[in-house]
């Protein structure tokens, strides 16, 4: 009898536990997958239901529009007549219509996307829509003023109403309508009144977006009037927002748009008269010179008055008339000196007092890479204008340049003339009668005339000659430039009568004391030089640095550059060899002289 074979191998308990855990995880994963599939199916069903609801809504809308169109085409326009014919009876703010009528009489063109003829009924105007191509062209050319343009049609012409998406696309493809709308948005300034989400319809919204894409570099050019506290209906549309107190105050705001003498086409002010100064400033687009001067002064940070150090006096201004010409080699402190004069003069300028006008200060640091003569004139004119006043000469130029949209840029001769007229107004002849207001002092600082392009330098020199030759009283001028001797003599010859130019030369001798002050301030006050500061064990190295740089007869810029390099040495600032390497030949020559 054969022996029985071996029985089944008993399972390892650990393997059994692992198999059960694996099976449980698999079942859990299957359950999660089934739940995810169920949720996905629910979302898909909900999306299909939402799509069906949307399709049904669109189908019902198309059926309604089709029914309405059939009714209109059949000549049954009684519903439109009942809705719009007597709409004038429901007007709450008739003053708005009256204000629009006045604006239209002053040259403003009226356009509305509404179907009603409320404006026409109140103002006695005619309607123009896409069905009247000749009328649209007349409205565009303004050959007839008594028109209101309806790009979406009017109730009185049902066949041209824009009611459905199909109608919108028909308007978008209408060449006359689209050319007229684009020309209006491009060449005119539009003020939207009473507009909400209608600004994003497939016609007007797309046109505004097109204007933003094509002319966005000019900034927002059109406006929307909203009651205070109301949000912009379409934030992505390039519009400026102007506000009034509430809906009832819109008429008062609209009446303030036109000045008393602005009854001509294209002269609709973009804001009430009280903001004229802000509008002129935005149109001038001056350069920010305040930051330039501040950066220059922070660059050196002198602990003393550079003006007094270089000139020996606390100020460069003398008497009731000063003409100062600052010369010298490049980088020897002319711009720093001008910046100090500007800061000192700014602090000394007096406000208007009883019997005396305010002082005026204007300045410009020329830079051929950034600024031209036009920017110089616009900046100086902006600085001379008081905060709440526009000089008549500037107003005339502003109004003549902004008669049409977009505004024209003033030419260099126009800016020259306006600047001279403003200076003449600020610096009148001394009063001859008792009780007359005394004029304030007017200061003008021009730095770096030699930095400008050669073809523009004559523009600056001609302006300086024009100003100086007028012998203005209470006027003070500083001009900084590296001019050839012959040119400098010509400039000095422009001063008439007793007035004469005062010449300040910025060279190594003039700035020697200022240079030493600057170096001692750096070494004794900057923590990075504390190891060689006065009183330290290595003070001799600091004194040697001061002496070498001072005796080098080099410029402020060179000294500043060397001090920045020495700062980078850190703890090695006490290593004379490292300092020697930074100062290079100057240090070597000084050491040989001391030996």
XYZ file of C-alpha atoms in Angstrom:
595
model
C 0.000 0.000 0.000
C 1.445 3.280 -1.093
C 2.137 5.949 1.448
C -0.176 8.997 1.262
C 1.250 12.162 -0.402
C 2.026 15.319 1.492
C -0.996 17.436 2.508
C -1.599 21.084 1.553
C 0.940 23.533 2.901
C -0.625 25.455 5.773
C -1.004 29.203 5.120
C 1.133 31.656 6.969
C -1.156 33.696 9.284
C 0.645 36.903 8.288
C 0.013 36.187 4.618
C -3.657 35.633 5.353
C -3.911 38.955 7.160
C -2.086 40.717 4.292
C -4.394 39.105 1.702
C -7.473 40.175 3.630
C -6.170 43.755 3.927
C -5.429 43.823 0.217
C -8.928 42.584 -0.562
C -10.453 45.179 1.752
C -8.444 47.984 0.114
C -9.506 46.743 -3.303
C -13.157 46.729 -2.273
C -12.763 50.234 -0.795
C -11.142 51.450 -4.008
C -13.959 49.902 -6.054
C -16.522 51.615 -3.837
C -14.779 54.983 -4.236
C -14.633 54.488 -7.990
C -18.335 53.686 -8.110
C -19.106 56.772 -5.993
C -16.937 58.990 -8.235
C -18.656 57.571 -11.314
C -22.046 58.241 -9.732
C -21.100 61.861 -8.894
C -19.649 62.382 -12.387
C -22.851 61.036 -13.924
C -24.913 63.356 -11.720
C -22.811 66.358 -12.789
C -23.101 65.311 -16.421
C -26.861 64.948 -16.087
C -27.098 68.344 -14.386
C -24.985 69.935 -17.130
C -27.226 68.374 -19.771
C -30.309 69.627 -17.965
C -28.793 73.141 -17.696
C -27.895 73.008 -21.381
C -31.421 71.906 -22.209
C -32.848 74.714 -20.082
C -30.595 77.202 -21.894
C -31.566 75.781 -25.263
C -35.236 75.885 -24.321
C -34.891 79.482 -23.104
C -33.148 80.475 -26.328
C -35.739 78.581 -28.337
C -38.578 80.348 -26.494
C -36.781 83.692 -27.001
C -36.374 82.979 -30.721
C -39.999 81.970 -30.952
C -41.054 85.133 -29.134
C -38.863 87.311 -31.303
C -40.070 85.469 -34.384
C -43.650 85.967 -33.291
C -43.016 89.623 -32.542
C -41.220 90.069 -35.851
C -44.111 88.384 -37.652
C -46.517 90.690 -35.884
C -44.407 93.700 -36.799
C -43.953 92.576 -40.368
C -47.675 92.071 -40.602
C -48.135 95.706 -39.659
C -49.357 95.043 -36.123
C -47.201 97.445 -34.106
C -49.857 98.271 -31.549
C -47.799 96.814 -28.696
C -44.798 99.031 -29.468
C -47.053 102.015 -29.809
C -48.710 101.314 -26.468
C -45.317 100.914 -24.777
C -43.434 103.889 -26.214
C -45.812 106.456 -27.694
C -46.730 108.072 -24.373
C -43.437 107.455 -22.570
C -42.993 111.190 -22.026
C -45.738 111.033 -19.398
C -43.483 108.955 -17.142
C -40.380 111.170 -17.110
C -39.138 111.779 -13.535
C -36.232 114.112 -14.289
C -37.118 116.434 -17.188
C -34.178 118.698 -16.279
C -31.841 116.063 -17.725
C -33.597 116.298 -21.086
C -33.383 120.086 -20.969
C -29.654 119.908 -20.195
C -29.107 117.535 -23.123
C -31.027 119.876 -25.382
C -28.749 122.764 -24.347
C -25.649 120.633 -24.905
C -26.907 119.617 -28.338
C -27.399 123.259 -29.198
C -23.781 123.924 -28.193
C -22.410 121.289 -30.582
C -22.775 117.958 -28.770
C -24.089 115.027 -30.830
C -26.764 112.813 -29.257
C -26.735 109.016 -29.588
C -28.877 106.466 -27.772
C -29.317 102.698 -27.891
C -32.877 103.022 -26.523
C -35.868 102.293 -28.753
C -37.961 105.203 -27.483
C -38.044 108.701 -28.994
C -38.111 110.557 -25.688
C -35.324 112.948 -26.646
C -36.927 113.708 -29.993
C -40.335 114.382 -28.457
C -38.991 116.683 -25.768
C -36.373 118.534 -27.832
C -38.139 118.598 -31.179
C -35.449 116.541 -32.946
C -35.670 113.877 -35.670
C -34.704 110.216 -35.329
C -32.012 108.553 -37.449
C -31.464 104.765 -37.621
C -29.885 102.212 -39.928
C -32.813 102.531 -42.309
C -31.813 106.108 -43.154
C -28.251 105.908 -44.461
C -28.223 109.503 -45.681
C -29.432 110.677 -42.263
C -26.715 108.675 -40.497
C -24.061 110.291 -42.691
C -25.511 113.748 -42.003
C -25.443 113.026 -38.256
C -21.835 111.874 -38.553
C -20.820 114.987 -40.504
C -23.019 117.184 -38.274
C -24.453 118.817 -41.370
C -27.776 118.670 -39.553
C -27.836 119.286 -35.824
C -31.394 118.276 -34.990
C -30.842 114.510 -35.117
C -30.684 111.745 -32.520
C -28.855 108.654 -33.754
C -30.387 105.252 -32.832
C -27.950 102.483 -33.877
C -30.387 99.864 -32.519
C -33.468 101.382 -34.156
C -36.626 103.065 -32.870
C -40.088 101.778 -32.098
C -41.528 103.883 -34.899
C -39.514 101.870 -37.501
C -40.069 98.238 -36.375
C -38.262 96.636 -39.306
C -34.920 98.092 -38.108
C -35.226 97.220 -34.411
C -32.377 95.206 -32.883
C -34.180 92.600 -30.794
C -32.328 89.309 -31.221
C -28.773 88.021 -31.575
C -29.376 87.779 -35.302
C -30.339 91.453 -35.355
C -27.178 92.369 -33.440
C -25.038 90.561 -35.979
C -26.862 92.371 -38.750
C -25.898 95.698 -37.153
C -22.317 94.527 -36.689
C -22.163 93.782 -40.431
C -23.773 97.101 -41.388
C -20.844 99.079 -42.838
C -22.412 102.535 -42.477
C -23.385 101.958 -38.828
C -20.035 100.435 -37.875
C -17.984 103.096 -39.687
C -20.013 105.795 -37.974
C -19.663 104.203 -34.539
C -15.919 103.647 -34.920
C -15.345 107.175 -36.192
C -17.333 108.555 -33.245
C -15.475 106.459 -30.674
C -12.114 107.293 -32.249
C -12.434 111.015 -32.990
C -14.841 112.216 -30.290
C -15.156 112.121 -26.539
C -18.300 110.244 -25.467
C -20.105 110.706 -22.170
C -22.398 107.777 -21.298
C -25.418 108.816 -19.232
C -27.847 106.378 -17.640
C -25.973 103.362 -19.034
C -25.653 100.095 -17.145
C -24.939 96.612 -18.422
C -26.058 97.780 -21.851
C -22.468 98.845 -22.410
C -21.536 95.185 -22.891
C -24.042 94.347 -25.631
C -22.586 92.625 -28.731
C -22.404 95.933 -30.588
C -21.406 98.715 -28.179
C -19.339 96.468 -25.893
C -17.255 95.068 -28.747
C -16.687 98.550 -30.145
C -15.452 99.827 -26.767
C -13.141 96.850 -26.454
C -11.806 97.637 -29.927
C -11.107 101.228 -28.872
C -9.271 99.919 -25.809
C -7.097 97.614 -27.923
C -6.307 100.150 -30.639
C -5.892 103.270 -28.510
C -5.209 101.894 -25.025
C -1.796 103.587 -24.972
C -3.627 106.933 -24.806
C -5.539 105.870 -21.694
C -9.284 105.890 -21.203
C -10.759 108.525 -23.526
C -14.484 108.222 -22.822
C -16.548 108.847 -19.698
C -19.520 107.416 -17.845
C -21.602 109.535 -15.443
C -22.734 107.620 -12.364
C -24.447 108.613 -9.116
C -22.025 108.625 -6.215
C -21.598 105.172 -4.729
C -22.586 103.261 -7.869
C -20.042 100.778 -9.208
C -18.757 100.826 -12.772
C -21.173 98.585 -14.704
C -18.457 97.067 -16.920
C -15.016 97.241 -15.235
C -13.125 95.880 -18.275
C -14.386 98.645 -20.565
C -11.840 101.540 -20.858
C -13.940 104.339 -19.318
C -13.240 107.228 -16.960
C -15.826 107.532 -14.200
C -17.288 110.900 -13.192
C -19.829 111.135 -10.399
C -22.733 113.293 -9.276
C -24.751 113.258 -6.060
C -27.683 111.194 -7.380
C -29.868 110.735 -10.464
C -31.614 114.020 -9.811
C -28.285 115.887 -9.778
C -27.289 114.728 -13.278
C -28.827 117.778 -14.932
C -26.760 120.175 -12.768
C -23.594 118.230 -13.600
C -24.405 118.307 -17.327
C -25.059 122.051 -17.305
C -21.562 122.581 -15.912
C -19.896 120.917 -18.892
C -19.850 123.945 -21.163
C -18.123 127.215 -20.476
C -19.885 130.474 -21.360
C -17.864 130.941 -24.543
C -17.708 127.342 -25.734
C -20.525 127.359 -28.315
C -18.540 125.685 -31.053
C -18.194 122.143 -32.264
C -15.694 119.939 -30.476
C -15.290 122.079 -27.355
C -17.147 120.055 -24.745
C -15.131 120.148 -21.547
C -14.578 116.733 -20.024
C -15.300 117.885 -16.474
C -16.828 120.897 -14.694
C -15.031 124.241 -14.804
C -13.673 123.876 -11.288
C -11.205 121.189 -12.451
C -9.693 123.241 -15.276
C -6.312 123.361 -13.532
C -6.189 119.555 -13.268
C -7.158 119.158 -16.932
C -4.446 121.568 -18.074
C -1.883 119.777 -15.918
C -2.822 116.397 -17.404
C -2.576 117.885 -20.898
C 0.861 119.416 -20.210
C 2.300 116.075 -19.025
C 5.262 117.644 -17.149
C 8.328 115.682 -16.082
C 8.796 114.930 -12.371
C 11.824 117.049 -11.488
C 11.267 116.944 -7.729
C 12.408 113.341 -7.540
C 15.451 114.109 -9.701
C 16.583 116.888 -7.339
C 15.919 114.779 -4.259
C 17.917 111.869 -5.704
C 20.822 114.196 -6.480
C 20.918 115.585 -2.931
C 20.588 112.118 -1.386
C 23.410 110.938 -3.640
C 25.930 113.211 -1.903
C 24.243 114.001 1.455
C 26.413 116.938 2.382
C 26.227 117.956 6.067
C 26.688 121.613 5.137
C 25.367 124.197 2.706
C 27.114 123.615 -0.625
C 26.008 127.037 -1.894
C 27.782 128.825 0.934
C 30.811 126.540 0.668
C 31.306 127.254 -3.055
C 30.200 130.904 -3.300
C 30.968 132.222 0.175
C 27.380 133.466 0.545
C 24.218 131.863 1.861
C 22.423 132.541 -1.438
C 23.248 133.252 -5.068
C 20.350 135.740 -5.366
C 21.059 139.451 -5.071
C 18.708 142.452 -5.170
C 15.538 142.389 -7.255
C 17.260 140.813 -10.233
C 19.842 138.018 -10.451
C 21.540 136.458 -13.475
C 23.922 133.630 -12.567
C 25.968 131.523 -14.972
C 27.530 128.383 -13.502
C 30.391 126.819 -15.473
C 33.151 124.311 -14.979
C 34.371 120.911 -16.053
C 32.108 117.894 -16.235
C 31.272 116.151 -12.938
C 32.683 118.970 -10.785
C 29.439 119.624 -8.938
C 27.404 121.960 -11.182
C 24.257 119.827 -10.953
C 24.758 119.246 -7.226
C 25.179 122.989 -6.718
C 21.999 123.686 -8.744
C 20.118 121.097 -6.678
C 21.256 122.833 -3.488
C 20.177 126.223 -4.886
C 16.758 124.741 -5.727
C 16.334 123.283 -2.239
C 17.437 126.493 -0.498
C 15.163 128.608 -2.692
C 12.225 126.275 -2.142
C 12.542 126.718 1.605
C 12.883 130.510 1.274
C 9.893 131.051 -1.070
C 7.091 133.022 0.579
C 3.374 132.505 0.239
C 1.024 135.280 -0.843
C 0.409 137.939 1.783
C -1.723 141.039 2.000
C -0.257 143.512 -0.482
C 2.244 141.031 -1.910
C 1.993 138.141 -4.405
C 3.446 134.687 -3.838
C 6.963 133.713 -4.881
C 7.342 131.318 -7.826
C 10.028 128.683 -8.385
C 10.672 126.616 -11.516
C 13.633 124.408 -12.300
C 14.758 121.786 -14.760
C 17.739 119.422 -14.868
C 18.329 118.746 -18.551
C 18.941 115.215 -19.815
C 19.306 114.666 -23.552
C 18.346 110.993 -23.252
C 14.981 111.618 -21.573
C 13.821 115.175 -22.149
C 13.613 117.629 -24.999
C 12.887 121.343 -25.176
C 9.108 120.802 -25.275
C 9.207 118.745 -22.073
C 11.349 121.455 -20.467
C 8.805 124.170 -21.356
C 5.804 122.081 -20.257
C 7.469 121.276 -16.929
C 8.504 124.858 -16.164
C 5.055 126.188 -17.127
C 3.415 123.624 -14.834
C 5.697 124.612 -11.934
C 4.995 128.329 -12.373
C 1.193 127.905 -12.323
C -0.367 128.248 -8.849
C -2.447 125.270 -7.652
C -5.821 126.861 -8.463
C -5.015 129.203 -11.312
C -4.382 128.954 -15.056
C -2.594 131.863 -16.714
C -4.520 133.399 -19.649
C -1.681 132.632 -22.087
C -1.738 128.967 -21.070
C -5.533 128.820 -21.242
C -5.493 130.169 -24.785
C -2.972 127.528 -25.874
C -4.883 124.752 -24.080
C -8.219 125.671 -25.644
C -6.767 126.045 -29.143
C -5.006 122.663 -28.842
C -8.012 120.768 -27.434
C -10.717 122.113 -29.726
C -10.913 118.730 -31.398
C -10.287 115.188 -30.254
C -7.620 113.919 -29.885
C -5.917 117.096 -28.640
C -2.981 118.498 -30.548
C 0.492 118.700 -29.013
C 1.783 122.292 -28.702
C 4.805 123.213 -30.794
C 8.122 124.459 -29.405
C 7.525 128.084 -30.585
C 4.072 128.078 -28.965
C 5.479 126.860 -25.642
C 8.307 129.408 -25.859
C 5.808 132.228 -26.346
C 3.516 131.070 -23.539
C 6.408 130.702 -21.077
C 7.661 134.226 -21.805
C 4.136 135.658 -21.425
C 3.743 133.899 -18.062
C 7.064 135.313 -16.835
C 6.005 138.785 -17.927
C 2.767 138.403 -15.960
C 4.649 137.177 -12.887
C 7.268 139.939 -13.164
C 5.409 143.164 -13.991
C 6.870 146.633 -13.711
C 7.076 147.936 -10.134
C 3.777 149.432 -8.895
C 3.588 153.211 -9.194
C 0.667 153.902 -6.862
C 0.358 153.291 -3.143
C -1.734 150.295 -2.190
C -0.947 148.289 -5.311
C 0.029 144.665 -4.796
C 3.759 144.093 -4.808
C 4.894 141.273 -7.118
C 6.570 138.220 -5.636
C 9.998 136.949 -6.605
C 10.257 134.517 -9.537
C 13.126 132.017 -9.692
C 14.153 129.878 -12.669
C 17.038 127.364 -12.509
C 18.147 125.550 -15.681
C 20.917 122.984 -15.274
C 22.865 121.120 -17.940
C 22.110 123.115 -21.084
C 25.291 121.596 -22.526
C 23.775 118.108 -22.090
C 20.959 118.643 -24.597
C 21.182 117.609 -28.218
C 22.995 120.068 -30.460
C 19.915 120.704 -32.592
C 17.930 121.736 -29.483
C 20.588 123.780 -27.744
C 19.743 126.819 -29.845
C 16.125 126.562 -28.638
C 17.301 126.895 -25.035
C 19.716 129.723 -25.823
C 17.073 131.636 -27.801
C 14.651 131.314 -24.888
C 17.294 132.506 -22.400
C 18.119 135.476 -24.640
C 14.427 136.344 -25.007
C 13.893 136.247 -21.233
C 17.060 138.134 -20.267
C 16.603 140.851 -22.895
C 13.259 141.834 -21.354
C 14.968 143.021 -18.154
C 12.238 141.529 -15.941
C 11.981 142.879 -12.411
C 11.901 140.567 -9.383
C 13.232 137.821 -11.654
C 16.192 135.561 -10.881
C 17.820 133.118 -13.290
C 20.504 130.455 -12.923
C 21.910 128.721 -15.998
C 24.397 125.885 -15.618
C 26.381 124.808 -18.678
C 29.854 124.078 -19.980
C 29.899 126.737 -22.679
C 32.848 127.684 -24.888
C 34.405 131.027 -23.961
C 33.017 132.726 -27.057
C 29.492 131.473 -26.438
C 29.721 132.466 -22.767
C 30.657 136.009 -23.767
C 27.676 136.176 -26.118
C 25.325 134.997 -23.359
C 26.706 137.558 -20.929
C 26.168 140.312 -23.506
C 22.407 139.677 -23.536
C 21.869 141.341 -20.158
C 20.620 144.918 -20.733
C 21.180 147.964 -18.548
C 22.806 147.597 -15.149
C 22.046 143.878 -14.885
C 25.070 141.639 -15.345
C 25.746 137.968 -15.154
C 27.483 136.615 -12.110
C 29.865 133.820 -13.070
C 30.468 130.855 -10.694
C 33.179 128.382 -11.682
C 32.922 124.845 -10.331
C 36.479 123.496 -10.388
C 38.794 121.653 -8.023
C 39.604 124.813 -6.072
C 35.934 125.799 -5.630
C 34.841 122.380 -4.425
C 37.943 121.535 -2.346
C 36.316 122.413 0.970
C 33.066 120.727 -0.050
C 34.988 117.624 -1.092
C 36.774 117.398 2.272
C 33.502 117.879 4.168
C 31.925 115.091 2.141
C 34.818 112.676 2.695
C 35.016 113.311 6.452
C 31.257 112.795 6.736
C 31.526 109.424 4.972
C 34.455 108.122 6.995
C 33.343 109.395 10.417
C 29.588 108.708 10.139
C 29.238 105.647 7.901
C 29.343 102.389 9.950
C 31.228 100.682 7.111
C 34.173 103.035 7.766
C 34.077 102.791 11.558
C 37.462 100.964 11.681
C 39.251 103.970 10.140
C 37.111 106.775 11.601
C 38.528 109.546 13.774
C 39.487 108.184 17.181
C 39.984 104.623 15.955
C 43.318 102.767 15.938
C 43.475 103.116 12.156
C 42.433 106.780 11.907
C 45.613 107.493 9.971
C 44.334 105.402 7.054
C 41.126 107.454 6.998
C 43.095 110.704 7.013
C 45.288 109.417 4.196
C 42.228 108.565 2.102
C 40.820 112.061 2.625
C 44.098 113.697 1.700
C 44.662 111.562 -1.408
C 41.207 112.087 -2.837
C 41.151 115.795 -1.953
C 44.557 116.406 -3.512
C 43.702 114.396 -6.635
C 41.964 117.410 -8.207
C 39.267 115.009 -9.382
C 35.486 115.414 -9.597
C 32.710 114.710 -7.114
C 31.595 111.716 -9.178
C 35.081 110.228 -9.076
C 35.271 110.699 -5.309
C 31.862 109.128 -4.819
C 32.883 106.162 -6.983
C 36.073 105.613 -4.987
C 34.229 105.754 -1.660
C 31.753 103.139 -2.871
C 34.642 100.857 -3.861
C 36.287 101.327 -0.464
C 33.041 100.359 1.273
C 33.167 96.983 -0.434
C 36.445 96.166 1.343
C 34.570 95.531 4.587
C 36.980 94.433 7.313
C 39.874 94.763 4.859
C 39.511 98.561 5.006
C 42.369 98.483 7.566
C 44.605 96.718 5.065
C 46.661 99.493 3.526
C 47.548 97.310 0.546
C 43.873 96.807 -0.268
C 43.203 100.532 0.062
C 46.258 101.157 -2.104
C 44.833 98.853 -4.775
C 41.491 100.743 -4.814
C 43.038 104.195 -4.971
C 45.689 102.949 -7.355
C 48.066 105.554 -8.797
C 46.713 108.452 -6.753
C 47.561 106.728 -3.476
C 51.011 105.678 -4.783
C 51.893 109.203 -5.895
C 50.725 110.667 -2.587
C 52.839 108.188 -0.633
C 55.899 109.075 -2.707
C 55.298 112.793 -2.050
C 54.990 112.184 1.722
C 58.237 110.171 1.718
